[in-house]
Every structure is written in structure tokens, then in C-alpha cells.
């Protein structure tokens, strides 16, 4: 076994990237797996260099040129924590094309460019890992792809967005209003730079696309996933939790229900994929109803194992940073991409995708929320 260190370049020194760098600086002896290569930090790229230095990023490792970091011959693995579509997508693609391994927390890039990036890793032999992209610090994607590989997965559903769960929990518990709790979730570092993706359910849609890839071997287009609950007028409801009012929350609470933004994907009998991300009225005492604050919870229904559940911190720099570090340790140990173990993706763009069907409950705002268990 080679004991040459695995040299890591980090792109983005924001909420997650900062935590990754901090781990290198504070815990470096623990970043040397007993059966793999030790990890060393070789460089960090961040556009706002002065702010990064003020946040404790070592100036001698810092550059503002991310493409130059990707092109360096003394970097083996790129960690991409800048988020968003471009330039993150081009940087990940350039790194894989150059034969570098990549660890990313970027659910948008994986969900929107997954087929292209998966094909590229097969061409170049590079490894792409993205455990931090779904479920924050919960070990979730690895267990689904590898440890459940002998099972046939029928359905995956879960609370996949910490910001909206934090907001819905605070609205139900304290009767606070939407704008107030959103500000608090942003201040705690849970929300995306533009929280529209959180509150409209698009962040959870991206995560559901990734889960469907691992569960069913298909890349479904994010645009095909429904993110609106119904309404009593029959028209499509508002996206994500944007239409949820304090009155809706109180009325459902009086019936022993609480709202959770539940993402569900299911393989239907006709081989279509059902996929939705909608505020769902669940019993307050159920596992989803008791999953509070920034926690995420994912349930996988599979044969022959039955139901397997995962719960834990779903957002925040420390949780996602820990998941990035675990992926680096996996690469240092010679493991493959996150989908290794899961079936190979064969197409997906032509598979019919439709919303998950089910009973709804009418609320004072005119929304009709699906009923969950
Ligand atoms: N904004 C995301 C969330 C961050 O709230 O879940 C973690 O992916």
C-alpha cells in the first residue's frame, strides 16, 4: 500500500469549506486512516481572500483562482464547497477530466449534471463522492448505495431540508411567523445563499433526485419533480412551504397534525417514477412529526430488509464538513464513487415521472396538504 499523502485542494471557504479546513488544521493526525493514505491540505481557493483570512484560513495556502488550483499537479483531490451551478459545475468537470478525484457537497451540481459527471468518471477512472450533498452529517448515501445493495428499494421518503424543518418546527411550537423564523435559520447557517431554493423545495428536489439515482439506478430530471401541494380551488398550490400560514399550522395542530416538507420517490408498478416534495400533514407524534428543528429523517422501504431509517443533523457547516471529511477518508482508503455498489445508471430522462398521489386535508389558506403517516 502506498503511504504517499493524498493532497487535497479545497474550493470555497464559506460555511462548509471553512469547517473542512478547520478539521485539517485541528485534527490532522486523525485524518490518516490506518488502512489508507494520510490526508494533507495543499491549497484553498476562495474569491473573497481577505474575508477568508479573517476567518482563520491560512494565507499561505490561499488563492483566488479556483481553476489554477484544479490544474495543479500537486493536488490529488478537489473538495468543492462553493455551491450553485457555475462555476462549480465546470470546476468539478475540469477536475474529473484531469483525472483528479472530487468530493462535493453540491447537490445542485450532482442533481442537474449527474449523468454527464457519472459518464466522465467512468471514462477517466476518477472518483466522485458527495455524501454531504444529502442529509448533511448523516451517513446516508453510502449505506443506501452499498449496505442496502442486496435489497430492492421500493420507496425513499424523508425530511431533506434542515432550513424548512427548522422553520416549520418553530412556527408550530412558538406560533412565530414565517419571515421571522427564516431569518433565524439563515443566521444559523442552515439556509442556502439564496434561501428561495430551501423554501420553494428545490433544494429538497435536488436531494431527492440523488436518492432516486442510488435507489433506482435512474437520473430523473429535477424539473420533473413536483414541489407544489394542491389547493381547494383545484389550481396548483404555492411552491414548497412558501404558502404555509400560521393559521394552517394552528388548524392542523388542533387536529393533532403537524406540517413537514416531505420528499418522496417511489417506483410504481408500471415502472414510472413517482416523485414529490410537498408540505405534508403528519401525526404530531409520528417519527416524522417528532423530527424537529434542523434534523433530517430518511426512511427507505426495501425488500427483504423492510424499513430502514436514518435521522440526524441535516444542515450546518460542521455536519456537512464532517461528511466531506468522511468522503476524503474513503478516497484515501481507495474506495470508489458514491454510486459504487448501487446499480449502474441507465438513462432516466425518458422514464415517466409523476407526482405521488394520495389523500389530502384542506387548510384555511386554501392549500390542500397530503396526509402522511
Ligand atoms: N440549505 C440546506 C438545508 C443545507 O437547509 O438543508 C444542507 O443541504
Coordinates of C-alpha atoms and ligand atoms in Angstrom, one line a residue:
X1 CA 0.0 0.0 0.0
X2 CA 1.3 3.5 -0.9
X3 CA 1.9 5.8 2.0
X4 CA 2.2 8.9 -0.2
X5 CA -0.1 11.6 1.2
X6 CA -3.3 12.4 -0.6
X7 CA -3.1 16.1 -1.4
X8 CA -6.3 18.0 -1.1
X9 CA -7.4 21.3 -2.6
X10 CA -10.5 23.0 -1.2
X11 CA -12.6 25.3 -3.3
X12 CA -14.8 27.7 -1.3
X13 CA -14.2 28.8 2.2
X14 CA -17.8 29.5 3.2
X15 CA -19.9 27.7 5.8
X16 CA -18.8 24.2 4.8
X17 CA -15.3 24.8 3.3
X18 CA -14.3 26.6 6.5
X19 CA -15.2 23.6 8.6
X20 CA -13.2 21.3 6.3
X21 CA -10.1 23.5 6.6
X22 CA -10.6 23.8 10.3
X23 CA -10.6 20.0 10.6
X24 CA -7.3 19.7 8.7
X25 CA -5.7 22.3 11.0
X26 CA -7.0 20.9 14.2
X27 CA -7.4 17.2 13.7
X28 CA -4.7 16.3 11.1
X29 CA -3.4 13.1 13.0
X30 CA -7.0 11.7 12.9
X31 CA -7.1 12.2 9.1
X32 CA -4.8 9.3 8.5
X33 CA -6.8 6.1 8.1
X34 CA -5.0 3.0 9.4
X35 CA -5.5 1.3 6.0
X36 CA -5.1 4.2 3.7
X37 CA -3.1 7.3 2.8
X38 CA -2.7 10.3 5.1
X39 CA -4.6 13.4 4.0
X40 CA -2.8 16.8 3.7
X41 CA -4.2 20.2 2.8
X42 CA -2.4 21.5 -0.3
X43 CA -4.4 24.7 -1.1
X44 CA -7.6 26.6 -0.8
X45 CA -9.3 28.7 -3.4
X46 CA -11.7 31.5 -2.3
X47 CA -12.9 34.6 -4.2
X48 CA -13.1 36.7 -1.1
X49 CA -9.5 36.2 0.2
X50 CA -9.5 38.9 2.9
X51 CA -12.6 37.6 4.5
X52 CA -11.2 34.1 4.4
X53 CA -8.0 35.2 6.1
X54 CA -10.1 37.0 8.8
X55 CA -12.0 33.7 9.3
X56 CA -8.8 31.8 10.0
X57 CA -7.9 30.4 6.6
X58 CA -4.0 30.3 6.3
X59 CA -2.9 33.0 3.9
X60 CA 0.0 30.9 2.6
X61 CA -2.5 28.2 1.3
X62 CA -4.9 30.7 -0.3
X63 CA -5.5 31.6 -3.9
X64 CA -8.4 33.4 -5.6
X65 CA -8.0 31.3 -8.7
X66 CA -10.0 28.1 -8.4
X67 CA -9.2 26.8 -11.9
X68 CA -5.5 27.2 -11.2
X69 CA -5.9 25.1 -8.0
X70 CA -7.7 22.4 -10.1
X71 CA -4.9 22.4 -12.6
X72 CA -2.1 22.0 -10.1
X73 CA -0.1 18.7 -10.5
X74 CA 0.5 18.5 -6.7
X75 CA -3.3 18.3 -5.9
X76 CA -4.9 14.8 -6.0
X77 CA -8.4 15.6 -4.8
X78 CA -10.6 18.6 -5.2
X79 CA -13.1 19.4 -2.5
X80 CA -15.9 21.6 -4.0
X81 CA -17.9 23.5 -1.4
X82 CA -18.7 26.7 -3.2
X83 CA -22.2 25.6 -4.2
X84 CA -24.5 26.8 -7.0
X85 CA -24.3 25.8 -10.7
X86 CA -21.5 27.7 -12.4
X87 CA -18.5 27.9 -12.0
X88 CA -18.9 24.9 -9.6
X89 CA -20.0 22.6 -12.4
X90 CA -17.1 23.5 -14.7
X91 CA -14.6 23.2 -11.9
X92 CA -15.9 19.7 -10.9
X93 CA -15.9 18.6 -14.6
X94 CA -12.4 20.0 -15.2
X95 CA -11.0 18.2 -12.1
X96 CA -12.6 14.8 -13.1
X97 CA -11.4 15.3 -16.7
X98 CA -7.9 15.8 -15.4
X99 CA -8.1 12.6 -13.5
X100 CA -8.4 14.2 -10.1
X101 CA -10.9 12.8 -7.6
X102 CA -13.6 15.1 -6.4
X103 CA -15.6 15.4 -3.1
X104 CA -18.5 17.8 -3.3
X105 CA -21.3 19.0 -1.0
X106 CA -23.1 20.5 -4.1
X107 CA -26.5 18.8 -4.5
X108 CA -27.5 21.2 -7.3
X109 CA -24.5 20.2 -9.5
X110 CA -25.0 16.4 -8.8
X111 CA -28.7 16.5 -9.4
X112 CA -28.5 18.7 -12.6
X113 CA -25.3 17.3 -14.2
X114 CA -25.3 13.8 -12.7
X115 CA -25.5 11.8 -16.0
X116 CA -22.6 13.8 -17.5
X117 CA -20.4 13.6 -14.4
X118 CA -21.1 9.9 -13.9
X119 CA -20.1 9.1 -17.5
X120 CA -17.0 11.2 -17.1
X121 CA -15.8 9.3 -14.0
X122 CA -16.2 6.0 -16.0
X123 CA -14.1 7.5 -18.8
X124 CA -11.3 8.9 -16.6
X125 CA -11.3 6.5 -13.7
X126 CA -11.7 9.4 -11.3
X127 CA -13.8 9.1 -8.1
X128 CA -16.7 11.5 -7.3
X129 CA -18.1 11.4 -3.8
X130 CA -21.0 13.5 -2.5
X131 CA -22.1 12.2 0.9
X132 CA -22.5 15.8 2.2
X133 CA -25.0 16.7 -0.6
X134 CA -27.9 14.9 1.1
X135 CA -28.7 14.7 4.8
X136 CA -25.8 16.9 6.0
X137 CA -23.8 14.9 8.5
X138 CA -26.0 11.7 8.4
X139 CA -24.2 8.8 6.8
X140 CA -26.9 8.1 4.2
X141 CA -25.8 7.8 0.6
X142 CA -23.1 5.3 1.3
X143 CA -25.4 3.0 3.3
X144 CA -28.1 3.2 0.6
X145 CA -25.7 2.5 -2.3
X146 CA -23.6 -0.1 -0.6
X147 CA -25.0 -1.6 2.6
X148 CA -28.5 -1.9 1.1
X149 CA -27.3 -3.1 -2.3
X150 CA -28.7 -6.6 -1.9
X151 CA -32.2 -5.2 -1.4
X152 CA -34.8 -4.0 -3.9
X153 CA -35.7 -0.5 -2.8
X154 CA -39.4 0.4 -3.4
X155 CA -39.7 3.8 -1.8
X156 CA -37.5 6.5 -0.2
X157 CA -39.0 9.4 1.6
X158 CA -37.8 11.9 4.1
X159 CA -37.3 15.4 5.5
X160 CA -34.4 16.5 3.4
X161 CA -34.1 20.2 4.1
X162 CA -33.0 21.5 7.5
X163 CA -34.0 25.1 7.0
X164 CA -37.6 24.4 6.3
X165 CA -37.8 21.8 9.0
X166 CA -36.4 24.4 11.4
X167 CA -38.9 26.9 10.2
X168 CA -42.0 24.6 10.4
X169 CA -40.9 23.4 13.9
X170 CA -40.6 26.9 15.2
X171 CA -43.9 28.0 13.6
X172 CA -45.8 25.1 15.2
X173 CA -44.0 25.3 18.6
X174 CA -43.9 29.1 19.1
X175 CA -46.6 30.4 16.8
X176 CA -44.0 32.6 15.2
X177 CA -44.3 33.9 11.7
X178 CA -42.6 32.7 8.5
X179 CA -40.3 35.7 7.9
X180 CA -39.0 35.8 11.5
X181 CA -38.1 32.0 11.6
X182 CA -36.5 32.2 8.1
X183 CA -34.1 35.0 9.3
X184 CA -33.2 32.8 12.3
X185 CA -32.4 29.8 10.1
X186 CA -30.3 31.9 7.8
X187 CA -28.4 33.4 10.8
X188 CA -27.6 29.8 12.0
X189 CA -26.0 29.0 8.6
X190 CA -28.6 26.3 7.6
X191 CA -30.1 28.1 4.5
X192 CA -28.6 28.3 1.1
X193 CA -27.1 31.7 0.0
X194 CA -30.4 32.3 -1.7
X195 CA -33.0 30.7 0.6
X196 CA -35.5 30.5 -2.3
X197 CA -34.1 27.1 -3.0
X198 CA -34.9 26.0 0.5
X199 CA -38.4 27.4 1.0
X200 CA -39.6 26.5 -2.5
X201 CA -38.5 22.9 -2.0
X202 CA -35.9 23.0 -4.8
X203 CA -33.0 22.1 -2.5
X204 CA -35.0 19.0 -1.4
X205 CA -35.9 18.2 -5.0
X206 CA -32.1 18.1 -5.8
X207 CA -31.6 15.7 -2.9
X208 CA -34.5 13.5 -3.9
X209 CA -33.0 13.2 -7.5
X210 CA -29.8 12.0 -5.9
X211 CA -31.6 9.5 -3.7
X212 CA -33.6 8.2 -6.7
X213 CA -30.4 7.7 -8.6
X214 CA -29.0 5.5 -5.8
X215 CA -32.2 3.7 -5.1
X216 CA -33.5 3.0 -8.7
X217 CA -30.4 3.5 -11.0
X218 CA -32.0 6.4 -12.9
X219 CA -31.3 10.1 -13.1
X220 CA -34.6 11.8 -13.1
X221 CA -34.7 15.4 -14.3
X222 CA -35.1 17.8 -11.3
X223 CA -37.7 19.8 -13.3
X224 CA -40.0 16.7 -13.4
X225 CA -40.3 16.5 -9.6
X226 CA -43.5 18.2 -8.3
X227 CA -42.9 20.7 -5.5
X228 CA -46.4 22.2 -5.0
X229 CA -49.2 20.9 -2.8
X230 CA -52.7 21.0 -4.2
X231 CA -55.3 23.7 -3.4
X232 CA -59.0 23.6 -2.7
X233 CA -59.6 25.6 -6.0
X234 CA -58.0 22.7 -7.9
X235 CA -55.2 25.0 -9.1
X236 CA -51.6 24.1 -8.3
X237 CA -50.6 25.3 -4.8
X238 CA -47.6 27.5 -4.0
X239 CA -44.1 26.0 -4.2
X240 CA -42.5 24.3 -1.1
X241 CA -43.5 25.9 2.2
X242 CA -44.0 29.4 0.8
X243 CA -47.8 29.3 1.1
X244 CA -47.8 27.8 4.7
X245 CA -49.5 30.2 7.1
X246 CA -49.6 30.5 10.8
X247 CA -53.4 29.7 10.5
X248 CA -52.7 26.5 8.6
X249 CA -50.2 25.4 11.2
X250 CA -52.6 26.2 14.1
X251 CA -55.6 24.4 12.4
X252 CA -53.6 21.3 11.7
X253 CA -52.1 21.4 15.2
X254 CA -55.7 21.4 16.7
X255 CA -56.2 18.1 14.9
X256 CA -53.0 16.5 16.2
X257 CA -51.1 17.0 12.9
X258 CA -48.0 19.0 12.1
X259 CA -46.6 20.0 8.7
X260 CA -43.3 18.6 7.4
X261 CA -41.8 19.1 4.0
X262 CA -41.7 15.5 2.9
X263 CA -39.8 14.4 -0.2
X264 CA -40.9 11.0 -1.6
X265 CA -39.9 8.9 -4.5
X266 CA -41.4 5.5 -5.4
X267 CA -41.0 3.0 -8.2
X268 CA -44.6 2.5 -9.5
X269 CA -45.8 -0.9 -10.8
X270 CA -45.9 0.5 -14.4
X271 CA -42.1 1.3 -13.9
X272 CA -42.9 5.1 -13.8
X273 CA -41.2 7.0 -11.0
X274 CA -43.4 9.0 -8.6
X275 CA -41.6 11.9 -7.0
X276 CA -42.8 14.9 -5.0
X277 CA -41.6 17.4 -2.4
X278 CA -44.6 18.8 -0.6
X279 CA -45.6 20.1 2.8
X280 CA -47.4 17.1 4.3
X281 CA -49.7 16.8 7.3
X282 CA -48.2 14.1 9.5
X283 CA -49.4 13.0 13.0
X284 CA -47.5 15.1 15.5
X285 CA -46.4 12.0 17.4
X286 CA -45.1 10.1 14.4
X287 CA -41.4 9.7 13.7
X288 CA -41.6 12.5 11.1
X289 CA -43.7 14.7 13.4
X290 CA -41.1 14.3 16.1
X291 CA -38.2 15.0 13.8
X292 CA -37.7 18.6 14.9
X293 CA -35.5 21.6 14.1
X294 CA -32.6 21.2 11.7
X295 CA -32.8 17.4 11.8
X296 CA -33.4 15.4 8.7
X297 CA -35.0 11.9 8.6
X298 CA -35.0 9.5 5.7
X299 CA -36.9 6.2 5.6
X300 CA -36.0 3.5 3.0
X301 CA -38.6 0.8 2.3
X302 CA -36.9 -2.2 0.8
X303 CA -37.2 -5.9 0.2
X304 CA -36.3 -8.1 2.0
X305 CA -34.9 -5.9 4.8
X306 CA -38.1 -3.8 5.5
X307 CA -38.0 -0.2 6.6
X308 CA -34.6 1.3 7.5
X309 CA -34.5 4.9 8.9
X310 CA -31.8 7.5 9.2
X311 CA -32.0 10.6 11.3
X312 CA -29.6 13.3 12.3
X313 CA -28.2 16.8 11.7
X314 CA -29.2 17.7 8.1
X315 CA -27.6 21.2 7.7
X316 CA -24.9 23.4 9.0
X317 CA -21.2 23.7 8.3
X318 CA -20.0 21.4 11.0
X319 CA -22.3 18.5 10.0
X320 CA -21.7 18.8 6.2
X321 CA -17.9 19.4 6.8
X322 CA -17.8 16.1 8.7
X323 CA -19.4 14.3 5.8
X324 CA -16.9 15.8 3.4
X325 CA -14.1 14.6 5.6
X326 CA -15.5 11.1 5.6
X327 CA -15.6 11.1 1.8
X328 CA -11.9 12.1 1.8
X329 CA -11.1 9.3 4.2
X330 CA -12.9 6.9 1.8
X331 CA -10.9 8.1 -1.1
X332 CA -7.7 7.8 1.0
X333 CA -8.7 4.2 1.6
X334 CA -9.1 3.5 -2.1
X335 CA -12.9 3.4 -2.3
X336 CA -14.8 4.4 -5.4
X337 CA -17.6 6.9 -6.2
X338 CA -20.7 7.3 -4.0
X339 CA -22.8 5.3 -6.5
X340 CA -20.3 2.4 -6.3
X341 CA -22.4 -0.6 -5.1
X342 CA -25.7 0.8 -6.5
X343 CA -26.8 -0.3 -9.9
X344 CA -25.3 1.5 -12.9
X345 CA -27.5 4.4 -14.2
X346 CA -29.1 3.5 -17.5
X347 CA -30.9 6.6 -18.9
X348 CA -33.7 8.1 -16.9
X349 CA -34.6 11.2 -19.0
X350 CA -37.2 9.1 -20.8
X351 CA -38.8 7.5 -17.8
X352 CA -42.2 9.0 -16.9
X353 CA -42.1 10.9 -13.7
X354 CA -45.4 11.9 -12.0
X355 CA -46.4 13.3 -8.6
X356 CA -47.1 10.9 -5.7
X357 CA -50.8 10.5 -5.3
X358 CA -52.8 10.4 -2.1
X359 CA -55.4 11.7 0.3
X360 CA -55.2 15.5 1.2
X361 CA -56.5 17.7 4.0
X362 CA -57.8 21.2 3.3
X363 CA -56.3 24.1 5.3
X364 CA -57.5 27.7 6.0
X365 CA -55.2 29.2 3.3
X366 CA -56.9 27.1 0.6
X367 CA -53.9 24.7 0.4
X368 CA -54.7 21.0 0.3
X369 CA -51.9 19.2 2.1
X370 CA -51.2 15.5 1.5
X371 CA -51.7 13.4 4.6
X372 CA -48.7 11.4 5.8
X373 CA -48.1 8.8 8.4
Ligands
LIG1 N1 -29.9 24.6 2.9 C1 -29.7 23.2 3.2 C2 -30.7 22.8 4.2 C3 -28.3 22.9 3.6 O1 -31.3 23.6 4.9 O2 -31.0 21.6 4.4 C4 -28.0 21.5 3.7 O3 -28.0 20.8 2.5

